[in-house]
């Protein structure tokens, strides 16, 4: 059986440092700490969970949950992310799609995708040399209906079960939830940040109570965290993959000038040994 | 007249197509009306879009992420965008990764 050697979650956008230099630096240092944690866990496979931002998926066929099964990925290059080819893991991804089908999840396998910043930004700093196989897992919260936190949490648990039950002996897997926290996209509330809600989400997960996110409704997320706040499904996935273990907050900044709450956490287990 | 709960599917297709077609982006920037016409955007939506794209997209019910993209194409984004490349380099250097 394989094992999960690191689990983390982080926001994945960025904005101008002008007027917010110190907060920006704290975010960079937080991302660097998450990066170090993942790199030092020496993963063979890095599963990055995020929503696409309608760059690879369209509203004509609204796919809520998908998994990249390609042998390699070339980032879209949005947000200035270097366009460097990364290896994928067809074997891991297809195997997880099959395993998930038996567990009640129909993951849509996708082949020809260019990951946007949701996957490519954290991959760029957590998988710098490209030596770790990237598996993008899409919880497309831009679709309607979006994947719920309840489904995301259970899918995270399913990933942990898959790694334990079906992956090769000694395979090392890192899991990174990517997105959030509160932000309102092209709505009258744009520019607001709900720091109380953001910190509540962080605290719930790092206390080992991530399963409680399953009780948060779409309406509640939209009201408290905005339409961009739906991306906390990726954090719920990470909580599920850690199987209720505790964790710690790495950084949080209410970046009003970026129109978003920015946060990052590192979770224990379920199999971490670093 | 389209039903009020019907999303602006033609405009959605146009914006999604523009993300993969630089020529289309240039056509939208230089003379959007024929582009709207070729994608079958209803005339009432075209009129609103030509008057005030930001308010039009909100009224028409364009998906927020696609609003962001069309505003970017039209140079109307209020949120300043930056490249993360120097920050990625800083993060890598912070623990001895220069690759």
Short mmCIF file of C-alpha atoms in Angstrom, two decimals:
data_model
loop_
_atom_site.label_atom_id
_atom_site.label_comp_id
_atom_site.label_asym_id
_atom_site.label_seq_id
_atom_site.Cartn_x
_atom_site.Cartn_y
_atom_site.Cartn_z
CA UNK A 1 0.00 0.00 0.00
CA UNK A 2 1.00 3.58 -0.63
CA UNK A 3 0.84 6.36 1.91
CA UNK A 4 -0.08 10.01 2.19
CA UNK A 5 3.04 11.85 3.27
CA UNK A 6 1.72 15.40 3.36
CA UNK A 7 -1.60 17.23 3.23
CA UNK A 8 -2.01 20.99 2.92
CA UNK A 9 -4.32 23.65 1.56
CA UNK A 10 -3.67 27.13 0.26
CA UNK A 11 -5.26 30.00 -1.56
CA UNK A 12 -4.13 30.25 -5.16
CA UNK A 13 -4.54 33.79 -6.37
CA UNK A 14 -2.25 36.78 -6.08
CA UNK A 15 -2.40 40.55 -6.42
CA UNK A 16 -0.30 43.66 -6.31
CA UNK A 17 1.95 44.14 -3.30
CA UNK A 18 1.58 47.92 -3.57
CA UNK A 19 0.27 49.23 -0.26
CA UNK A 20 0.28 45.75 1.24
CA UNK A 21 3.95 44.89 1.16
CA UNK A 22 4.19 43.25 4.59
CA UNK A 23 1.04 41.19 4.18
CA UNK A 24 2.20 40.07 0.74
CA UNK A 25 5.53 39.00 2.20
CA UNK A 26 3.76 36.99 4.93
CA UNK A 27 1.71 35.23 2.25
CA UNK A 28 4.84 34.41 0.27
CA UNK A 29 6.51 33.08 3.42
CA UNK A 30 3.43 30.99 4.17
CA UNK A 31 3.40 29.54 0.68
CA UNK A 32 7.11 28.85 1.05
CA UNK A 33 6.47 26.95 4.28
CA UNK A 34 3.83 24.81 2.59
CA UNK A 35 6.20 24.30 -0.31
CA UNK A 36 8.99 23.14 2.03
CA UNK A 37 6.62 20.81 3.85
CA UNK A 38 5.53 19.12 0.64
CA UNK A 39 8.97 18.96 -0.96
CA UNK A 40 10.55 17.57 2.22
CA UNK A 41 7.89 14.83 2.35
CA UNK A 42 9.44 13.50 -0.89
CA UNK A 43 6.21 12.64 -2.73
CA UNK A 44 6.12 10.51 -5.86
CA UNK A 45 2.66 11.88 -6.71
CA UNK A 46 1.19 15.31 -6.00
CA UNK A 47 -2.62 15.50 -6.14
CA UNK A 48 -3.70 19.14 -6.47
CA UNK A 49 -7.40 19.75 -5.99
CA UNK A 50 -8.91 22.93 -7.38
CA UNK A 51 -11.64 24.41 -9.48
CA UNK A 52 -10.83 25.31 -13.05
CA UNK A 53 -11.72 28.93 -13.87
CA UNK A 54 -13.56 28.18 -17.12
CA UNK A 55 -10.28 27.98 -19.00
CA UNK A 56 -10.43 24.23 -19.69
CA UNK A 57 -14.10 23.52 -19.03
CA UNK A 58 -17.04 25.41 -20.54
CA UNK A 59 -20.62 26.08 -19.57
CA UNK A 60 -21.87 24.10 -22.59
CA UNK A 61 -20.97 20.87 -20.76
CA UNK A 62 -20.82 21.59 -17.06
CA UNK A 63 -18.55 18.97 -15.54
CA UNK A 64 -18.49 19.24 -11.74
CA UNK A 65 -15.79 16.70 -10.86
CA UNK A 66 -12.97 15.62 -13.15
CA UNK A 67 -9.49 14.15 -12.96
CA UNK A 68 -6.53 14.71 -15.24
CA UNK A 69 -5.30 11.41 -16.64
CA UNK A 70 -2.67 12.75 -19.01
CA UNK A 71 0.98 11.71 -19.09
CA UNK A 72 2.08 15.33 -18.92
CA UNK A 73 0.71 18.83 -18.41
CA UNK A 74 1.68 22.21 -19.75
CA UNK A 75 0.29 25.09 -17.67
CA UNK A 76 -1.94 27.66 -19.33
CA UNK A 77 0.45 30.39 -18.20
CA UNK A 78 -2.11 32.74 -16.68
CA UNK A 79 -0.91 34.99 -13.85
CA UNK A 80 2.59 34.76 -15.31
CA UNK A 81 3.04 31.15 -14.23
CA UNK A 82 6.02 29.67 -16.08
CA UNK A 83 4.94 27.38 -18.92
CA UNK A 84 7.00 24.34 -18.01
CA UNK A 85 5.90 20.80 -18.83
CA UNK A 86 5.16 18.56 -15.83
CA UNK A 87 4.76 14.82 -15.84
CA UNK A 88 1.40 13.35 -14.87
CA UNK A 89 0.47 9.89 -13.65
CA UNK A 90 -2.03 8.16 -15.89
CA UNK A 91 -1.81 5.02 -13.79
CA UNK A 92 -2.61 6.80 -10.51
CA UNK A 93 -5.36 8.96 -11.99
CA UNK A 94 -7.16 6.24 -13.93
CA UNK A 95 -6.90 3.93 -10.96
CA UNK A 96 -8.48 6.56 -8.71
CA UNK A 97 -11.28 7.14 -11.23
CA UNK A 98 -12.04 3.40 -11.19
CA UNK A 99 -11.81 3.15 -7.41
CA UNK A 100 -14.03 6.22 -6.97
CA UNK A 101 -16.66 4.81 -9.31
CA UNK A 102 -17.05 1.88 -6.96
CA UNK A 103 -17.36 4.34 -4.07
CA UNK A 104 -20.14 6.38 -5.67
CA UNK A 105 -18.15 9.10 -7.46
CA UNK A 106 -18.16 9.47 -11.23
CA UNK A 107 -14.94 11.33 -11.98
CA UNK A 108 -14.74 12.53 -15.57
CA UNK A 109 -11.31 11.63 -16.96
CA UNK A 110 -9.83 14.57 -18.89
CA UNK A 111 -6.84 14.39 -21.18
CA UNK A 112 -6.11 17.56 -23.09
CA UNK A 113 -5.99 20.27 -20.44
CA UNK A 114 -3.69 23.17 -19.66
CA UNK A 115 -4.02 23.73 -15.92
CA UNK A 116 -4.71 27.35 -14.99
CA UNK A 117 -3.52 29.03 -11.80
CA UNK A 118 -5.74 26.89 -9.56
CA UNK A 119 -3.51 23.89 -10.17
CA UNK A 120 -0.47 25.42 -11.85
CA UNK A 121 0.41 28.09 -9.27
CA UNK A 122 0.74 25.77 -6.24
CA UNK A 123 2.34 23.14 -8.47
CA UNK A 124 4.95 25.68 -9.54
CA UNK A 125 6.14 26.21 -5.99
CA UNK A 126 5.47 22.76 -4.52
CA UNK A 127 6.85 20.75 -7.44
CA UNK A 128 9.68 22.98 -8.62
CA UNK A 129 11.72 20.53 -10.62
CA UNK A 130 8.74 18.62 -11.97
CA UNK A 131 10.10 15.42 -10.48
CA UNK A 132 6.82 14.62 -8.78
CA UNK A 133 3.96 13.36 -10.94
CA UNK A 134 1.11 15.87 -10.96
CA UNK A 135 -2.49 14.66 -10.76
CA UNK A 136 -4.97 17.54 -11.15
CA UNK A 137 -8.32 16.83 -9.56
CA UNK A 138 -11.05 19.30 -10.46
CA UNK A 139 -13.83 20.23 -8.08
CA UNK A 140 -15.37 22.74 -10.45
CA UNK A 141 -17.16 25.12 -8.14
CA UNK A 142 -17.70 27.46 -11.09
CA UNK A 143 -20.40 25.06 -12.31
CA UNK A 144 -23.99 25.08 -11.13
CA UNK A 145 -24.63 23.03 -9.13
CA UNK A 146 -21.11 23.04 -7.73
CA UNK A 147 -19.58 20.09 -5.88
CA UNK A 148 -20.56 20.37 -2.23
CA UNK A 149 -18.18 20.33 0.71
CA UNK A 150 -19.89 17.12 1.82
CA UNK A 151 -19.03 15.40 -1.47
CA UNK A 152 -15.55 16.89 -1.46
CA UNK A 153 -14.83 15.62 2.05
CA UNK A 154 -16.01 12.12 1.18
CA UNK A 155 -13.98 12.13 -2.02
CA UNK A 156 -10.92 13.08 0.02
CA UNK A 157 -11.56 10.11 2.30
CA UNK A 158 -11.95 7.96 -0.82
CA UNK A 159 -8.55 9.11 -2.06
CA UNK A 160 -6.94 8.10 1.22
CA UNK A 161 -8.67 4.71 1.00
CA UNK A 162 -7.51 4.28 -2.60
CA UNK A 163 -3.90 4.98 -1.72
CA UNK A 164 -4.03 2.55 1.16
CA UNK A 165 -5.87 -0.19 -0.71
CA UNK A 166 -4.53 -0.11 -4.23
CA UNK A 167 -1.32 1.84 -4.62
CA UNK A 168 2.09 0.19 -4.73
CA UNK A 169 4.09 -0.43 -1.59
CA UNK A 170 5.99 2.67 -0.51
CA UNK A 171 4.40 5.03 -3.04
CA UNK A 172 4.38 8.48 -1.44
CA UNK A 173 1.50 10.87 -2.15
CA UNK A 174 1.06 14.55 -1.29
CA UNK A 175 -2.38 16.18 -1.33
CA UNK A 176 -2.90 19.89 -1.76
CA UNK A 177 -6.27 21.65 -1.66
CA UNK A 178 -6.16 24.88 -3.64
CA UNK A 179 -8.58 27.82 -3.60
CA UNK A 180 -10.57 30.22 -1.43
CA UNK A 181 -11.00 31.75 0.96
CA UNK A 182 -13.85 34.32 0.95
CA UNK A 183 -14.14 36.34 -2.23
CA UNK A 184 -16.89 37.75 -4.37
CA UNK A 185 -16.31 37.64 -8.14
CA UNK A 186 -18.06 40.29 -10.26
CA UNK A 187 -20.75 40.89 -7.68
CA UNK A 188 -21.71 44.09 -5.80
CA UNK A 189 -19.81 42.70 -2.79
CA UNK A 190 -16.56 42.39 -4.75
CA UNK A 191 -13.69 43.64 -2.64
CA UNK A 192 -15.16 42.43 0.63
CA UNK A 193 -13.37 39.83 2.74
CA UNK A 194 -15.05 37.91 5.56
CA UNK A 195 -12.10 37.27 7.86
CA UNK A 196 -14.31 35.80 10.62
CA UNK A 197 -15.70 33.19 8.26
CA UNK A 198 -12.29 32.46 6.77
CA UNK A 199 -10.79 31.89 10.21
CA UNK A 200 -13.76 29.75 11.21
CA UNK A 201 -13.15 27.50 8.19
CA UNK A 202 -9.43 27.28 8.96
CA UNK A 203 -10.00 26.55 12.65
CA UNK A 204 -12.63 23.90 11.93
CA UNK A 205 -10.26 21.98 9.68
CA UNK A 206 -7.11 22.27 11.79
CA UNK A 207 -9.06 21.19 14.87
CA UNK A 208 -9.70 17.91 13.09
CA UNK A 209 -13.38 18.73 12.60
CA UNK A 210 -13.23 19.01 8.81
CA UNK A 211 -16.19 16.69 8.48
CA UNK A 212 -18.32 19.54 9.88
CA UNK A 213 -17.79 21.38 6.60
CA UNK A 214 -20.16 18.83 5.12
CA UNK A 215 -22.99 20.58 6.93
CA UNK A 216 -22.34 23.95 5.29
CA UNK A 217 -24.86 24.61 2.56
CA UNK A 218 -24.19 26.27 -0.77
CA UNK A 219 -26.44 29.17 0.31
CA UNK A 220 -24.44 29.68 3.50
CA UNK A 221 -21.14 29.68 1.63
CA UNK A 222 -22.46 32.17 -0.92
CA UNK A 223 -23.66 34.45 1.88
CA UNK A 224 -20.58 34.21 4.09
CA UNK A 225 -17.77 33.49 1.65
CA UNK A 226 -19.07 34.65 -1.71
CA UNK A 227 -19.18 32.79 -4.99
CA UNK A 228 -15.40 32.38 -4.82
CA UNK A 229 -15.78 30.95 -1.32
CA UNK A 230 -17.27 27.83 -2.87
CA UNK A 231 -13.65 26.87 -3.54
CA UNK A 232 -13.35 25.76 0.09
CA UNK A 233 -14.56 22.44 -1.30
CA UNK A 234 -10.88 21.86 -2.10
CA UNK A 235 -10.06 22.41 1.59
CA UNK A 236 -12.80 19.99 2.57
CA UNK A 237 -11.20 17.45 0.24
CA UNK A 238 -7.83 17.94 1.96
CA UNK A 239 -9.54 17.51 5.35
CA UNK A 240 -11.09 14.26 4.12
CA UNK A 241 -7.75 13.00 2.81
CA UNK A 242 -6.23 13.62 6.26
CA UNK A 243 -9.08 11.58 7.77
CA UNK A 244 -9.90 13.90 10.62
CA UNK A 245 -6.36 14.54 11.74
CA UNK A 246 -5.48 17.93 13.16
CA UNK A 247 -3.30 20.53 11.55
CA UNK A 248 -2.00 24.05 11.91
CA UNK A 249 -2.56 27.43 10.36
CA UNK A 250 0.42 28.57 8.31
CA UNK A 251 -0.81 31.97 7.19
CA UNK A 252 -3.91 34.10 6.90
CA UNK A 253 -4.28 37.59 5.50
CA UNK A 254 -7.54 39.39 4.70
CA UNK A 255 -6.35 40.91 1.43
CA UNK A 256 -9.00 43.50 0.69
CA UNK A 257 -6.88 45.01 -2.08
CA UNK A 258 -6.80 41.57 -3.75
CA UNK A 259 -10.54 41.10 -3.11
CA UNK A 260 -9.91 37.85 -1.22
CA UNK A 261 -9.03 36.19 2.05
CA UNK A 262 -5.70 34.38 1.64
CA UNK A 263 -4.87 31.41 3.84
CA UNK A 264 -2.85 28.25 4.13
CA UNK A 265 -2.78 25.22 6.42
CA UNK A 266 -0.72 22.06 6.90
CA UNK A 267 -2.46 18.92 8.13
CA UNK A 268 -1.21 15.93 10.01
CA UNK A 269 -1.56 12.46 8.51
CA UNK A 270 -3.20 10.21 7.95
CA UNK A 271 0.16 8.55 7.19
CA UNK A 272 2.62 11.43 7.48
CA UNK A 273 6.03 10.50 8.76
CA UNK A 274 7.99 13.65 8.04
CA UNK B 1 -37.72 37.32 -26.42
CA UNK B 2 -35.84 34.72 -24.48
CA UNK B 3 -37.18 33.39 -21.18
CA UNK B 4 -35.86 35.43 -18.25
CA UNK B 5 -34.13 32.46 -16.64
CA UNK B 6 -32.22 31.47 -19.77
CA UNK B 7 -28.50 32.18 -19.38
CA UNK B 8 -26.74 34.17 -22.10
CA UNK B 9 -25.38 31.04 -23.75
CA UNK B 10 -24.31 32.80 -26.95
CA UNK B 11 -22.19 35.32 -25.08
CA UNK B 12 -20.80 32.58 -22.87
CA UNK B 13 -19.70 30.69 -26.00
CA UNK B 14 -18.17 33.83 -27.45
CA UNK B 15 -16.10 34.53 -24.32
CA UNK B 16 -15.01 30.89 -23.98
CA UNK B 17 -14.01 30.86 -27.66
CA UNK B 18 -12.01 34.07 -27.26
CA UNK B 19 -9.88 32.42 -24.57
CA UNK B 20 -8.44 30.15 -27.24
CA UNK B 21 -8.42 32.56 -30.19
CA UNK B 22 -6.24 35.68 -30.14
CA UNK B 23 -7.68 36.85 -33.46
CA UNK B 24 -11.14 36.80 -31.96
CA UNK B 25 -9.87 38.84 -29.01
CA UNK B 26 -8.56 41.49 -31.41
CA UNK B 27 -11.86 41.55 -33.28
CA UNK B 28 -13.78 42.04 -30.02
CA UNK B 29 -11.50 44.90 -29.06
CA UNK B 30 -11.64 46.68 -32.40
CA UNK B 31 -15.27 46.18 -33.46
CA UNK B 32 -17.38 44.00 -31.18
CA UNK B 33 -20.77 44.34 -32.92
CA UNK B 34 -20.04 41.98 -35.86
CA UNK B 35 -18.53 39.49 -33.41
CA UNK B 36 -21.65 39.58 -31.23
CA UNK B 37 -23.71 39.12 -34.38
CA UNK B 38 -21.68 36.16 -35.62
CA UNK B 39 -22.14 34.36 -32.29
CA UNK B 40 -25.88 35.02 -32.32
CA UNK B 41 -25.90 37.29 -29.28
CA UNK B 42 -29.47 38.65 -29.07
CA UNK B 43 -29.83 42.26 -30.23
CA UNK B 44 -31.09 43.53 -26.88
CA UNK B 45 -27.97 42.10 -25.22
CA UNK B 46 -25.75 43.58 -27.95
CA UNK B 47 -27.18 47.03 -27.33
CA UNK B 48 -26.55 46.80 -23.61
CA UNK B 49 -23.03 45.45 -24.13
CA UNK B 50 -22.06 48.21 -26.53
CA UNK B 51 -23.33 50.88 -24.13
CA UNK B 52 -21.75 49.67 -20.88
CA UNK B 53 -20.19 46.19 -20.88
CA UNK B 54 -19.75 45.97 -17.12
CA UNK B 55 -23.33 46.75 -16.19
CA UNK B 56 -24.65 44.86 -19.20
CA UNK B 57 -23.01 41.60 -18.19
CA UNK B 58 -24.42 41.91 -14.70
CA UNK B 59 -27.92 42.61 -16.04
CA UNK B 60 -27.74 39.87 -18.65
CA UNK B 61 -26.56 37.33 -16.11
CA UNK B 62 -23.16 36.47 -17.51
CA UNK B 63 -21.25 33.94 -15.40
CA UNK B 64 -19.01 35.92 -13.01
CA UNK B 65 -15.79 34.21 -14.14
CA UNK B 66 -16.63 34.96 -17.76
CA UNK B 67 -17.47 38.55 -16.85
CA UNK B 68 -13.96 38.80 -15.46
CA UNK B 69 -12.50 37.45 -18.70
CA UNK B 70 -14.45 39.78 -21.01
CA UNK B 71 -13.61 42.76 -18.81
CA UNK B 72 -9.97 41.74 -19.14
CA UNK B 73 -10.25 41.47 -22.91
CA UNK B 74 -11.85 44.91 -23.07
CA UNK B 75 -9.26 46.43 -20.72
CA UNK B 76 -11.88 47.25 -18.10
CA UNK B 77 -10.64 45.20 -15.14
CA UNK B 78 -10.58 47.19 -11.91
CA UNK B 79 -8.47 44.62 -10.11
CA UNK B 80 -4.79 45.01 -10.90
CA UNK B 81 -3.19 41.81 -12.11
CA UNK B 82 0.41 40.86 -11.39
CA UNK B 83 2.75 38.12 -12.49
CA UNK B 84 3.50 35.55 -9.80
CA UNK B 85 6.75 34.53 -11.49
CA UNK B 86 9.03 36.55 -9.16
CA UNK B 87 7.19 35.19 -6.11
CA UNK B 88 7.55 31.61 -7.34
CA UNK B 89 11.28 32.25 -7.74
CA UNK B 90 11.41 33.71 -4.22
CA UNK B 91 9.62 30.69 -2.75
CA UNK B 92 11.93 28.26 -4.52
CA UNK B 93 15.02 30.15 -3.41
CA UNK B 94 13.78 30.25 0.19
CA UNK B 95 14.59 26.60 0.55
CA UNK B 96 17.36 26.16 -1.89
CA UNK B 97 15.36 25.34 -5.02
CA UNK B 98 16.59 27.32 -7.96
CA UNK B 99 15.28 25.02 -10.65
#
